[in-house]
Coordinates of C-alpha atoms in Angstrom, one line a residue:
X1 CA 112.3 82.6 112.8
X2 CA 110.6 84.0 109.8
X3 CA 109.9 87.7 109.9
X4 CA 108.4 90.2 107.4
X5 CA 109.4 93.9 107.4
X6 CA 107.3 96.5 105.6
X7 CA 108.4 99.9 104.5
X8 CA 107.3 102.8 102.3
X9 CA 104.2 104.0 104.1
X10 CA 103.5 107.6 104.6
X11 CA 101.3 110.6 103.9
X12 CA 100.4 111.5 100.3
X13 CA 98.0 113.7 98.5
X14 CA 95.0 112.3 96.7
X15 CA 96.1 111.3 93.2
X16 CA 99.6 110.7 94.4
X17 CA 101.6 107.5 94.4
X18 CA 103.4 105.4 97.0
X19 CA 105.3 102.2 96.8
X20 CA 105.3 99.7 99.6
X21 CA 108.0 97.0 100.0
X22 CA 108.2 93.9 102.2
X23 CA 111.2 91.8 102.8
X24 CA 111.1 88.4 104.3
X25 CA 113.9 87.0 106.4
X26 CA 114.7 83.8 108.3
X27 CA 114.5 80.2 107.4
X28 CA 112.4 80.0 104.2
X29 CA 112.4 76.9 102.1
X30 CA 109.9 78.1 99.6
X31 CA 107.3 80.7 99.1
X32 CA 103.8 79.8 98.2
X33 CA 102.3 83.2 97.9
X34 CA 102.8 86.8 99.1
X35 CA 100.4 89.6 99.3
X36 CA 99.2 92.9 100.8
X37 CA 96.3 93.4 103.1
X38 CA 94.9 96.5 104.6
X39 CA 92.8 97.5 107.5
X40 CA 91.1 100.8 108.0
X41 CA 89.7 102.0 111.4
X42 CA 86.5 100.2 112.1
X43 CA 86.8 97.9 109.1
X44 CA 87.8 94.3 108.6
X45 CA 91.1 93.5 107.1
X46 CA 90.8 93.0 103.4
X47 CA 93.0 91.6 100.7
X48 CA 94.5 94.2 98.4
X49 CA 96.7 92.2 96.1
X50 CA 98.3 88.8 96.1
X51 CA 100.7 86.9 93.9
X52 CA 101.4 83.2 94.1
X53 CA 104.4 81.0 93.1
X54 CA 103.1 80.7 89.5
X55 CA 102.9 84.5 89.3
X56 CA 99.1 84.5 89.2
X57 CA 97.9 87.8 90.6
X58 CA 94.7 88.9 92.2
X59 CA 93.5 92.4 93.1
X60 CA 90.7 93.7 95.1
X61 CA 88.1 95.4 92.8
X62 CA 88.7 98.7 94.6
X63 CA 92.4 98.8 93.6
X64 CA 92.5 97.0 90.3
X65 CA 93.9 99.3 87.6
X66 CA 95.6 101.6 90.2
X67 CA 97.8 99.2 92.2
X68 CA 100.5 96.8 90.9
X69 CA 102.0 94.0 92.9
X70 CA 105.3 92.5 92.1
X71 CA 107.4 89.8 93.7
X72 CA 111.0 88.7 93.7
X73 CA 111.5 85.2 95.1
X74 CA 115.2 85.5 94.9
X75 CA 115.1 88.6 97.1
X76 CA 112.2 87.2 99.1
X77 CA 110.4 90.5 98.6
X78 CA 107.0 91.8 97.5
X79 CA 106.2 95.3 96.5
X80 CA 103.0 97.2 95.9
X81 CA 103.0 100.2 93.6
X82 CA 100.0 102.4 94.5
X83 CA 99.0 105.0 92.0
X84 CA 96.0 107.4 91.8
X85 CA 95.6 107.1 95.6
X86 CA 92.3 108.0 97.1
X87 CA 91.4 108.9 100.7
X88 CA 89.6 105.6 101.0
X89 CA 92.9 103.9 100.5
X90 CA 93.9 105.2 103.9
X91 CA 94.7 102.2 106.1
X92 CA 97.4 100.2 107.8
X93 CA 98.9 97.9 105.1
X94 CA 100.2 94.5 106.1
X95 CA 102.5 92.2 104.2
X96 CA 101.6 88.5 104.2
X97 CA 103.5 85.5 103.2
X98 CA 102.6 81.8 103.0
X99 CA 105.8 79.8 103.0
X100 CA 107.5 76.6 103.9
X101 CA 110.2 76.7 106.4
X102 CA 110.8 73.0 105.6
X103 CA 109.2 70.5 103.2
X104 CA 106.4 69.7 105.6
X105 CA 106.3 72.8 107.7
X106 CA 104.4 75.8 106.4
X107 CA 102.6 78.8 107.8
X108 CA 101.3 82.3 107.3
X109 CA 103.4 85.2 108.3
X110 CA 102.6 88.8 108.8
X111 CA 104.4 92.0 109.0
X112 CA 103.8 94.6 111.6
X113 CA 102.1 97.0 109.2
X114 CA 102.8 100.3 107.7
X115 CA 100.5 103.3 107.7
X116 CA 99.3 104.8 104.5
X117 CA 97.4 108.1 104.8
X118 CA 95.9 109.8 101.7
X119 CA 94.7 113.3 102.6
X120 CA 94.8 116.8 101.3

């Protein structure tokens, strides 16, 4: 069974930094893409950053220039370095992975989420 485990969330001051990490485990044949999503109270879940198998990266406009996503296929891990954090970055952050468990079997997998709170 494929599982994702996030870590690194916490409480930080505005302007501070935080790094989130996500490790995938289980039967993974290949990874198509990994990314980070977030959901604030009363808001829809939004894509924060993603990186695909070709290392193409996409960022939400609200985080571009402040956040950096990185991926290690060998370690089946994706990280999100968050700098210059703002209160509006406060949300539960979820790791996402689209992957093949076998050549013809793929799916989207989600972590349980890690809370990021930016407050003074």
